[in-house]
Short mmCIF file of C-alpha atoms and ligand atoms in Angstrom, two decimals:
data_model
loop_
_atom_site.label_atom_id
_atom_site.label_comp_id
_atom_site.label_asym_id
_atom_site.label_seq_id
_atom_site.Cartn_x
_atom_site.Cartn_y
_atom_site.Cartn_z
CA MET A 27 17.19 175.73 -12.59
CA VAL A 28 16.27 173.17 -15.52
CA ASP A 29 13.75 170.69 -14.27
CA ALA A 30 13.09 167.71 -15.51
CA LEU A 31 9.98 166.52 -17.27
CA GLY A 32 8.10 162.88 -17.38
CA VAL A 33 7.08 162.08 -20.73
CA ALA A 34 5.16 159.00 -22.33
CA VAL A 35 4.60 158.25 -25.77
CA VAL A 36 1.08 156.00 -26.74
CA GLY A 37 1.49 154.28 -29.55
CA PHE A 38 4.40 153.73 -31.44
CA GLY A 39 4.02 154.20 -35.58
CA TRP A 40 5.37 157.08 -37.55
CA MET A 41 4.09 159.54 -35.18
CA GLY A 42 5.32 157.62 -32.60
CA ARG A 43 8.81 157.36 -33.57
CA VAL A 44 8.95 161.47 -34.29
CA HIS A 45 7.69 162.16 -31.16
CA THR A 46 10.23 160.88 -29.53
CA GLN A 47 13.04 161.77 -31.84
CA ALA A 48 11.91 165.34 -31.46
CA TYR A 49 11.70 164.64 -27.49
CA ALA A 50 15.18 164.16 -28.04
CA ARG A 51 16.29 167.03 -29.86
CA VAL A 52 14.22 169.44 -28.76
CA ARG A 53 17.07 171.11 -26.29
CA HIS A 54 20.24 170.45 -28.76
CA HIS A 55 18.12 173.31 -30.96
CA TYR A 56 16.93 175.26 -27.41
CA PRO A 57 18.85 175.07 -24.99
CA HIS A 58 17.17 177.53 -22.49
CA LEU A 59 14.28 175.34 -22.71
CA ALA A 60 12.82 176.07 -18.47
CA LEU A 61 12.47 171.76 -18.57
CA ARG A 62 13.92 168.82 -20.13
CA PRO A 63 12.77 165.85 -21.31
CA GLU A 64 12.81 162.86 -19.66
CA LEU A 65 11.33 159.89 -22.38
CA VAL A 66 10.06 157.83 -18.77
CA THR A 67 7.84 155.19 -20.62
CA VAL A 68 6.33 153.87 -24.93
CA ALA A 69 3.06 152.40 -24.75
CA GLU A 70 2.27 149.91 -27.83
CA GLU A 71 -0.76 147.03 -28.55
CA VAL A 72 1.42 145.26 -30.96
CA PRO A 73 3.93 142.81 -29.16
CA GLY A 74 7.30 143.53 -29.29
CA ARG A 75 6.98 147.17 -30.80
CA ALA A 76 8.07 148.97 -27.82
CA GLU A 77 10.78 147.53 -26.10
CA GLU A 78 12.22 147.55 -29.39
CA ALA A 79 10.62 151.34 -29.19
CA ALA A 80 13.23 151.16 -26.23
CA ALA A 81 16.04 149.71 -27.14
CA GLN A 82 16.47 151.92 -30.00
CA PHE A 83 15.42 155.41 -27.93
CA GLY A 84 15.86 154.26 -24.77
CA PHE A 85 12.40 154.49 -23.12
CA ALA A 86 12.98 153.24 -19.36
CA SER A 87 9.96 151.18 -19.16
CA THR A 88 7.24 149.39 -21.72
CA ALA A 89 3.95 149.38 -21.53
CA ARG A 90 1.77 147.49 -23.69
CA ASP A 91 -1.66 148.82 -22.16
CA TRP A 92 -1.69 152.72 -22.21
CA ARG A 93 -4.16 152.82 -19.26
CA GLU A 94 -0.73 151.67 -17.13
CA VAL A 95 0.36 155.78 -18.22
CA ALA A 96 -1.85 157.68 -17.20
CA ALA A 97 -1.75 155.65 -13.35
CA ASP A 98 2.70 156.44 -14.34
CA PRO A 99 3.79 159.03 -11.64
CA ARG A 100 6.70 159.16 -13.06
CA VAL A 101 5.06 160.81 -16.22
CA GLY A 102 4.34 164.69 -16.59
CA ALA A 103 2.84 164.74 -20.17
CA VAL A 104 2.15 162.41 -23.06
CA SER A 105 1.97 161.94 -27.00
CA ILE A 106 -0.56 160.52 -28.29
CA THR A 107 0.07 158.86 -31.52
CA ALA A 108 -2.17 155.84 -31.85
CA PRO A 109 -5.16 155.85 -34.24
CA ASN A 110 -8.06 158.29 -34.58
CA PHE A 111 -10.34 156.49 -33.19
CA LEU A 112 -8.48 155.78 -29.87
CA HIS A 113 -7.81 159.56 -29.31
CA ARG A 114 -10.43 161.27 -27.34
CA GLU A 115 -10.40 157.61 -25.05
CA ILE A 116 -6.25 158.24 -24.29
CA GLY A 117 -6.82 162.04 -24.57
CA VAL A 118 -9.09 162.72 -22.06
CA ALA A 119 -7.78 160.28 -19.99
CA MET A 120 -4.49 161.44 -19.92
CA ALA A 121 -5.28 164.94 -19.25
CA GLU A 122 -7.74 163.77 -16.23
CA ALA A 123 -5.27 162.10 -14.48
CA GLY A 124 -3.31 165.05 -14.67
CA LYS A 125 -0.46 164.54 -17.91
CA HIS A 126 -0.43 168.06 -20.83
CA ILE A 127 -1.05 165.96 -24.46
CA TRP A 128 0.85 166.49 -26.96
CA ILE A 129 -2.21 165.01 -29.59
CA GLU A 130 -2.12 164.50 -33.40
CA LYS A 131 -4.35 165.74 -36.13
CA PRO A 132 -7.29 165.73 -36.40
CA VAL A 133 -8.56 164.69 -32.48
CA GLY A 134 -10.83 161.75 -32.69
CA LEU A 135 -13.25 160.97 -35.53
CA GLY A 136 -14.96 163.76 -35.37
CA PRO A 137 -15.84 167.98 -33.56
CA GLU A 138 -17.80 165.60 -30.44
CA ASP A 139 -14.05 163.58 -30.24
CA ALA A 140 -12.41 167.17 -30.51
CA ARG A 141 -14.22 169.31 -28.18
CA ALA A 142 -13.89 166.36 -25.25
CA VAL A 143 -10.39 166.41 -25.80
CA ALA A 144 -10.38 169.89 -25.39
CA ASP A 145 -12.67 170.34 -22.50
CA ALA A 146 -10.90 167.04 -20.50
CA VAL A 147 -8.08 169.62 -21.03
CA ALA A 148 -9.25 172.81 -20.07
CA GLY A 149 -11.00 170.86 -16.72
CA SER A 150 -8.11 169.91 -16.02
CA GLY A 151 -6.02 172.78 -16.28
CA VAL A 152 -3.12 170.72 -18.36
CA GLN A 153 -1.59 171.85 -21.39
CA GLY A 154 -2.63 170.74 -25.13
CA ALA A 155 -0.70 171.12 -28.00
CA VAL A 156 -1.78 169.33 -31.60
CA GLY A 157 0.56 167.96 -34.07
CA PHE A 158 -0.25 170.53 -36.95
CA ASN A 159 2.74 170.71 -37.26
CA TYR A 160 2.77 172.56 -41.10
CA ARG A 161 2.18 175.75 -39.43
CA ASN A 162 5.61 175.59 -37.73
CA ALA A 163 7.11 176.26 -40.59
CA PRO A 164 9.28 179.36 -40.83
CA ALA A 165 7.87 180.40 -44.53
CA VAL A 166 4.26 179.77 -42.83
CA GLU A 167 5.03 182.06 -40.99
CA ALA A 168 6.58 184.35 -42.71
CA ALA A 169 3.71 183.72 -45.18
CA ARG A 170 1.50 184.40 -42.17
CA ASP A 171 2.90 188.50 -41.30
CA LEU A 172 3.45 189.11 -44.98
CA ILE A 173 -0.50 188.62 -45.37
CA ALA A 174 -1.16 190.74 -42.23
CA SER A 175 1.34 193.58 -42.79
CA GLY A 176 -1.13 194.68 -46.25
CA GLU A 177 1.76 193.64 -48.61
CA ILE A 178 -0.51 191.71 -50.79
CA GLY A 179 -3.47 194.00 -50.67
CA THR A 180 -5.91 192.65 -49.34
CA VAL A 181 -6.51 189.68 -49.52
CA THR A 182 -8.75 188.11 -52.17
CA HIS A 183 -8.96 184.32 -52.33
CA VAL A 184 -6.66 181.19 -51.98
CA ARG A 185 -5.79 178.02 -52.88
CA VAL A 186 -4.57 175.28 -50.57
CA ARG A 187 -3.78 171.85 -51.71
CA LEU A 188 -2.83 168.46 -50.32
CA PHE A 189 -1.44 165.54 -52.51
CA SER A 190 -0.07 162.71 -52.77
CA ASP A 191 0.15 159.05 -53.08
CA TYR A 192 0.43 157.44 -50.69
CA ALA A 193 -3.11 155.29 -51.44
CA ALA A 194 -2.61 155.19 -54.48
CA HIS A 195 -0.55 151.68 -54.36
CA PRO A 196 -3.74 149.17 -55.27
CA GLU A 197 -1.92 146.85 -53.06
CA GLY A 198 -1.59 149.12 -50.35
CA ALA A 199 -3.47 147.61 -47.00
CA LEU A 200 -7.33 147.77 -45.03
CA THR A 201 -5.84 149.96 -42.54
CA TRP A 202 -7.06 151.43 -39.31
CA ARG A 203 -7.60 154.63 -41.38
CA TYR A 204 -9.18 153.58 -44.26
CA GLU A 205 -12.40 152.24 -41.90
CA ARG A 206 -15.28 154.89 -40.89
CA GLU A 207 -15.38 152.99 -36.87
CA ARG A 208 -11.10 153.26 -37.02
CA GLY A 209 -10.24 156.09 -38.84
CA GLY A 210 -13.20 158.55 -39.43
CA SER A 211 -13.22 160.71 -42.50
CA GLY A 212 -10.60 159.88 -45.01
CA VAL A 213 -8.29 162.02 -46.58
CA LEU A 214 -10.70 164.78 -44.62
CA GLY A 215 -8.98 163.58 -42.01
CA ASP A 216 -4.95 162.84 -42.49
CA LEU A 217 -5.19 165.37 -45.32
CA ALA A 218 -7.67 168.20 -45.12
CA SER A 219 -7.45 168.79 -41.80
CA HIS A 220 -3.74 170.13 -41.86
CA GLY A 221 -5.65 172.06 -45.10
CA ALA A 222 -8.66 173.76 -42.98
CA ASP A 223 -6.10 174.50 -39.88
CA LEU A 224 -3.93 176.00 -42.41
CA ALA A 225 -6.40 178.18 -44.42
CA ARG A 226 -7.75 179.74 -40.81
CA PHE A 227 -4.18 180.17 -39.65
CA LEU A 228 -3.58 182.06 -42.60
CA LEU A 229 -6.82 184.16 -43.85
CA GLY A 230 -8.94 183.38 -41.08
CA ASP A 231 -12.71 181.73 -40.32
CA ILE A 232 -14.07 179.72 -42.50
CA ALA A 233 -17.77 181.40 -42.26
CA SER A 234 -19.25 177.98 -45.17
CA LEU A 235 -18.71 176.06 -47.78
CA THR A 236 -19.59 173.71 -50.67
CA ALA A 237 -17.75 170.01 -51.06
CA ASP A 238 -17.33 167.04 -52.83
CA THR A 239 -15.73 163.82 -51.90
CA ALA A 240 -14.96 160.94 -54.04
CA VAL A 241 -14.10 157.08 -53.57
CA PHE A 242 -11.52 156.10 -56.45
CA LEU A 243 -10.21 152.27 -55.10
CA PRO A 244 -13.12 151.33 -53.02
CA GLU A 245 -11.94 147.97 -52.15
CA ARG A 246 -8.23 146.77 -50.35
CA ALA A 247 -6.78 143.38 -49.18
CA ARG A 248 -6.75 143.02 -45.49
CA PRO A 249 -2.93 143.45 -44.02
CA ALA A 250 -2.17 140.09 -42.54
CA GLY A 251 -0.48 141.01 -39.65
CA ALA A 252 -0.04 144.75 -37.19
CA THR A 253 0.88 147.19 -39.40
CA ALA A 254 2.72 150.95 -39.47
CA GLY A 255 1.82 153.70 -41.63
CA HIS A 256 1.40 152.36 -45.15
CA SER A 257 1.76 149.15 -45.45
CA ARG A 258 0.97 147.08 -48.37
CA ALA A 259 -1.39 143.17 -48.22
CA THR A 260 -1.85 141.57 -51.17
CA GLY A 261 -3.71 138.14 -51.42
CA GLY A 262 -5.89 138.19 -48.39
CA GLU A 263 -8.86 138.44 -48.04
CA VAL A 264 -10.08 141.73 -48.95
CA GLY A 265 -12.57 144.60 -48.00
CA PRO A 266 -14.30 147.89 -48.35
CA VAL A 267 -12.79 150.98 -48.34
CA GLU A 268 -15.54 152.83 -46.06
CA ASN A 269 -14.28 156.36 -46.13
CA GLU A 270 -13.54 158.94 -49.50
CA ASP A 271 -9.55 159.31 -51.22
CA TYR A 272 -10.92 162.73 -52.47
CA VAL A 273 -11.97 165.85 -51.94
CA SER A 274 -12.45 169.26 -53.08
CA CYS A 275 -14.20 172.67 -51.78
CA LEU A 276 -15.87 175.69 -52.27
CA LEU A 277 -15.30 178.11 -49.80
CA ARG A 278 -16.34 182.45 -48.29
CA PHE A 279 -13.97 183.33 -45.71
CA ALA A 280 -15.38 185.67 -43.10
CA SER A 281 -13.38 188.77 -44.71
CA GLY A 282 -15.25 187.80 -47.45
CA ALA A 283 -11.92 186.42 -49.92
CA ARG A 284 -13.00 183.07 -51.36
CA GLY A 285 -10.99 179.39 -51.47
CA VAL A 286 -10.67 176.71 -53.12
CA LEU A 287 -9.19 173.54 -50.79
CA GLU A 288 -8.77 169.98 -52.42
CA ALA A 289 -6.97 167.05 -50.82
CA CYS A 290 -6.12 163.77 -51.71
CA ARG A 291 -5.04 160.33 -51.43
CA VAL A 292 -4.13 158.62 -54.57
CA SER A 293 -2.60 161.47 -56.77
CA VAL A 294 -0.37 159.24 -58.23
CA GLY A 295 2.99 161.35 -59.43
CA GLU A 296 2.29 163.34 -56.41
CA GLN A 297 4.59 163.35 -53.51
CA ASN A 298 3.36 165.22 -50.93
CA ASN A 299 2.42 168.34 -53.13
CA TYR A 300 1.06 170.28 -49.94
CA GLY A 301 0.69 173.99 -50.40
CA PHE A 302 -0.49 177.41 -50.52
CA GLU A 303 -1.74 180.53 -53.29
CA VAL A 304 -3.08 183.78 -51.23
CA HIS A 305 -3.53 185.77 -53.74
CA GLY A 306 -4.33 190.55 -53.21
CA THR A 307 -5.20 193.14 -54.68
CA GLU A 308 -1.47 194.52 -54.66
CA GLY A 309 0.36 190.53 -54.59
CA ALA A 310 0.64 187.35 -53.93
CA VAL A 311 2.23 184.03 -52.07
CA PHE A 312 2.92 180.69 -52.68
CA TRP A 313 4.48 177.97 -50.51
CA ASP A 314 4.88 174.55 -51.61
CA PHE A 315 5.91 172.34 -48.83
CA ARG A 316 9.20 170.14 -50.86
CA ARG A 317 10.63 173.70 -50.81
CA MET A 318 9.85 173.82 -47.74
CA ASN A 319 11.92 177.19 -47.12
CA GLU A 320 10.88 179.28 -49.61
CA LEU A 321 7.96 181.51 -50.33
CA GLY A 322 7.51 182.13 -53.72
CA VAL A 323 6.36 186.89 -53.74
CA SER A 324 5.29 188.47 -55.59
CA ARG A 325 4.70 192.76 -54.57
CA GLY A 326 4.98 196.51 -55.37
CA ALA A 327 2.89 198.59 -57.31
CA SER A 328 2.94 196.95 -61.26
CA TYR A 329 -0.53 194.95 -60.85
CA GLN A 330 -0.49 193.85 -63.85
CA ASP A 331 3.11 191.49 -64.96
CA GLN A 332 4.48 191.81 -61.07
CA PRO A 333 7.40 189.50 -60.43
CA VAL A 334 7.44 186.97 -58.50
CA SER A 335 10.66 186.35 -56.26
CA THR A 336 11.43 183.36 -53.71
CA VAL A 337 12.56 184.74 -50.98
CA TYR A 338 14.53 181.93 -49.06
CA VAL A 339 13.04 182.12 -44.56
CA GLY A 340 16.52 183.43 -42.73
CA PRO A 341 17.14 183.83 -39.03
CA GLY A 342 14.25 186.45 -38.28
CA ASP A 343 11.15 183.72 -39.74
CA GLY A 344 9.88 182.33 -36.90
CA GLU A 345 11.63 179.37 -35.48
CA PHE A 346 14.51 179.29 -38.51
CA GLY A 347 17.18 180.52 -36.39
CA ALA A 348 16.94 178.10 -33.61
CA PHE A 349 18.13 175.50 -36.52
CA GLN A 350 20.47 177.29 -39.02
CA PRO A 351 22.09 180.16 -39.53
CA GLY A 352 21.35 181.47 -42.59
CA ALA A 353 19.10 181.81 -45.44
CA ALA A 354 19.08 178.48 -47.85
CA ASN A 355 20.49 176.02 -45.56
CA ALA A 356 17.92 173.88 -45.23
CA MET A 357 14.78 172.93 -42.55
CA GLY A 358 13.35 168.71 -43.04
CA TYR A 359 10.35 167.75 -41.97
CA ASP A 360 11.42 166.02 -38.38
CA ASP A 361 12.03 169.90 -38.28
CA LEU A 362 8.85 170.90 -37.40
CA LYS A 363 7.97 168.40 -34.49
CA VAL A 364 11.27 169.47 -33.32
CA ILE A 365 8.98 172.99 -32.68
CA GLU A 366 6.20 171.23 -31.76
CA ALA A 367 7.77 170.16 -28.78
CA TYR A 368 9.07 172.99 -27.76
CA ARG A 369 5.96 174.81 -28.46
CA PHE A 370 4.46 172.04 -25.94
CA LEU A 371 7.23 172.03 -23.20
CA ARG A 372 7.31 175.75 -23.15
CA SER A 373 3.66 176.49 -22.61
CA VAL A 374 3.80 172.90 -19.52
CA ALA A 375 7.16 175.53 -18.24
CA GLU A 376 4.97 178.15 -18.41
CA GLY A 377 1.17 177.44 -18.13
CA VAL A 378 0.56 180.12 -21.73
CA PRO A 379 -0.35 177.45 -24.27
CA TYR A 380 2.27 178.30 -27.93
CA GLY A 381 1.62 176.78 -31.28
CA ALA A 382 -1.27 175.29 -32.10
CA THR A 383 -3.75 173.99 -29.20
CA LEU A 384 -7.18 171.67 -29.40
CA ALA A 385 -9.17 174.80 -29.81
CA ASP A 386 -7.50 174.56 -33.10
CA ALA A 387 -8.29 170.96 -33.54
CA VAL A 388 -12.03 171.73 -33.17
CA HIS A 389 -12.51 174.44 -34.84
CA SER A 390 -10.34 172.38 -38.13
CA ALA A 391 -12.91 169.17 -36.88
CA VAL A 392 -16.31 171.54 -37.30
CA VAL A 393 -14.68 172.91 -40.56
CA LEU A 394 -14.12 169.01 -42.23
CA ASP A 395 -17.78 167.94 -40.87
CA ALA A 396 -19.32 170.91 -42.46
CA MET A 397 -17.42 169.69 -45.13
CA ALA A 398 -18.84 166.30 -44.62
CA ARG A 399 -22.31 167.22 -44.02
CA SER A 400 -22.14 169.35 -47.77
CA ALA A 401 -20.24 166.09 -49.39
CA GLU A 402 -23.75 164.52 -48.93
CA SER A 403 -26.55 167.01 -49.05
CA GLY A 404 -24.92 169.16 -52.18
CA ALA A 405 -25.65 172.19 -50.48
CA TRP A 406 -23.66 175.05 -48.71
CA VAL A 407 -23.19 174.40 -45.36
CA THR A 408 -22.89 177.46 -42.85
CA VAL A 409 -19.63 176.57 -40.68
CA GLY A 410 -19.62 176.76 -36.88
CA GLY A 411 -22.06 179.13 -35.92
CA PRO A 412 -23.56 180.02 -31.84
CA GLY A 413 -22.30 176.99 -30.04
CA VAL A 414 -20.97 175.44 -32.77
CA LEU A 415 -17.84 176.27 -31.78
N1 NAD B 517 1.06 165.57 -38.01
C1 NAD B 517 1.40 165.20 -39.62
O1 NAD B 517 2.30 164.90 -39.78
C2 NAD B 517 1.01 163.39 -39.55
C3 NAD B 517 0.88 163.14 -40.01
C4 NAD B 517 0.67 160.69 -39.93
C5 NAD B 517 -0.13 160.49 -39.20
N2 NAD B 517 -1.32 161.67 -37.93
C6 NAD B 517 -1.49 161.22 -37.21
O2 NAD B 517 -0.98 160.30 -36.29
C7 NAD B 517 -1.57 159.79 -35.87
C8 NAD B 517 -0.63 157.71 -36.24
O3 NAD B 517 -0.57 158.18 -37.13
P1 NAD B 517 0.86 157.00 -36.97
O4 NAD B 517 1.30 156.96 -39.64
O5 NAD B 517 1.31 157.02 -36.71
O6 NAD B 517 -0.38 155.58 -37.62
P2 NAD B 517 0.56 154.35 -37.67
O7 NAD B 517 0.35 153.15 -38.21
O8 NAD B 517 1.82 154.19 -38.16
O9 NAD B 517 1.05 154.58 -35.77
C9 NAD B 517 0.28 153.28 -34.53
C10 NAD B 517 0.61 152.48 -33.35
O10 NAD B 517 -0.39 153.05 -33.00
C11 NAD B 517 -0.34 152.10 -32.46
N3 NAD B 517 -1.57 150.81 -31.47
C12 NAD B 517 -3.29 150.99 -32.10
N4 NAD B 517 -3.66 150.84 -31.24
C13 NAD B 517 -3.18 150.86 -29.53
C14 NAD B 517 -2.83 151.51 -29.03
N5 NAD B 517 -4.41 150.74 -27.71
N6 NAD B 517 -2.01 151.28 -27.32
C15 NAD B 517 -0.99 151.25 -27.86
N7 NAD B 517 -0.58 151.78 -29.23
C16 NAD B 517 -1.40 151.74 -29.82
C17 NAD B 517 0.43 151.02 -33.69
O11 NAD B 517 0.23 149.21 -33.32
C18 NAD B 517 1.02 151.33 -34.49
O12 NAD B 517 1.96 151.63 -34.29
C19 NAD B 517 -3.22 159.57 -36.29
O13 NAD B 517 -3.71 160.42 -36.02
C20 NAD B 517 -2.36 160.10 -38.43
O14 NAD B 517 -3.72 161.07 -37.84
C21 NAD B 517 -0.09 162.93 -38.52
#
């Protein structure tokens, strides 16, 4: 018996669209899922955008104000894909209204916001999933298993990189992303949040760190009208970029391993150059998002001149088997969101969490906050500690 679950999407930019497509596809890949998501309503503040989404994807209704979604008895679960400054207010309100939430990273403007949403979810007994999609890549899960099995020996150090050019164009509009009040941090929340989550997913807790940040494009033109994604603006009033374009960070893990995390949103010539290199005493494992279904693996007993093999993930790795019948049939970015939708809906169906949760969002936010504090003071900062997480 498959029950219907009414779902809503709040904020129909890039992520709103991807969440909607994931709901539409999830049962194609997971026919045994005990819930059938039904697109009940979509809320958007830009006039016409919700209506367009409803016409294209089949939402039964639309709303201008997300509060209508919180009060809608047809809605059992909500995707919160609005800008960061709205995550806390909407996340808390939806959880308190008894709606399960699938909320985008970084979950608010800082650790207090992420904690408030986590507390509301725990207090209301609903499920809360978070959009740390890169950890859903089957190759990333395979890398984690490989590391945990000891096949590369004891992990010594890791390098995590997230380089992008999405903000590199000088005519990139001054959207919410570049404002403290609406975006919070810059590349920290946008990209390093994924990096902090990946580092912890692979190697465990980060104990301390020191970071440096920089703004390389200090001014941008304000957009003339509504924006979605990374819009361009020319000729408009120019305003200041209030948050960082770049971060570099040295990490010490609780395990004793060392790490480097570097992220930049204005790297000309870099398109989604996201990945990691994990080194151990007997081997290494390499992943590059642009070749999402491959791992570079070096293992053996040679230590020196030990070869690196390309391993294509296959049906035995993570959720690969739900998408492709054999190794080296490529999966793509949107598939990671289908996996996230599956884990979210399975959590709702079974009442126990699968995949990234709000606790993971709090961990990531605490790490980012430590980076920001270190960048200001120039000092090493202890991450977490009693009562912090
Ligand atoms: N997991 C990922 O890989 C990933 C990638 C991109 C963005 N994100 C996250 O997703 C969120 C949205 O990012 P995006 O790139 O889709 O942004 P976007 O600007 O493309 O979309 C945001 C949408 O929210 C709408 N909106 C703003 N205020 C609203 C309100 N009060 N009520 C309803 N709708 C409102 C905007 O009009 C816009 O359509 C951000 O938190 C971002 O960090 C995650």
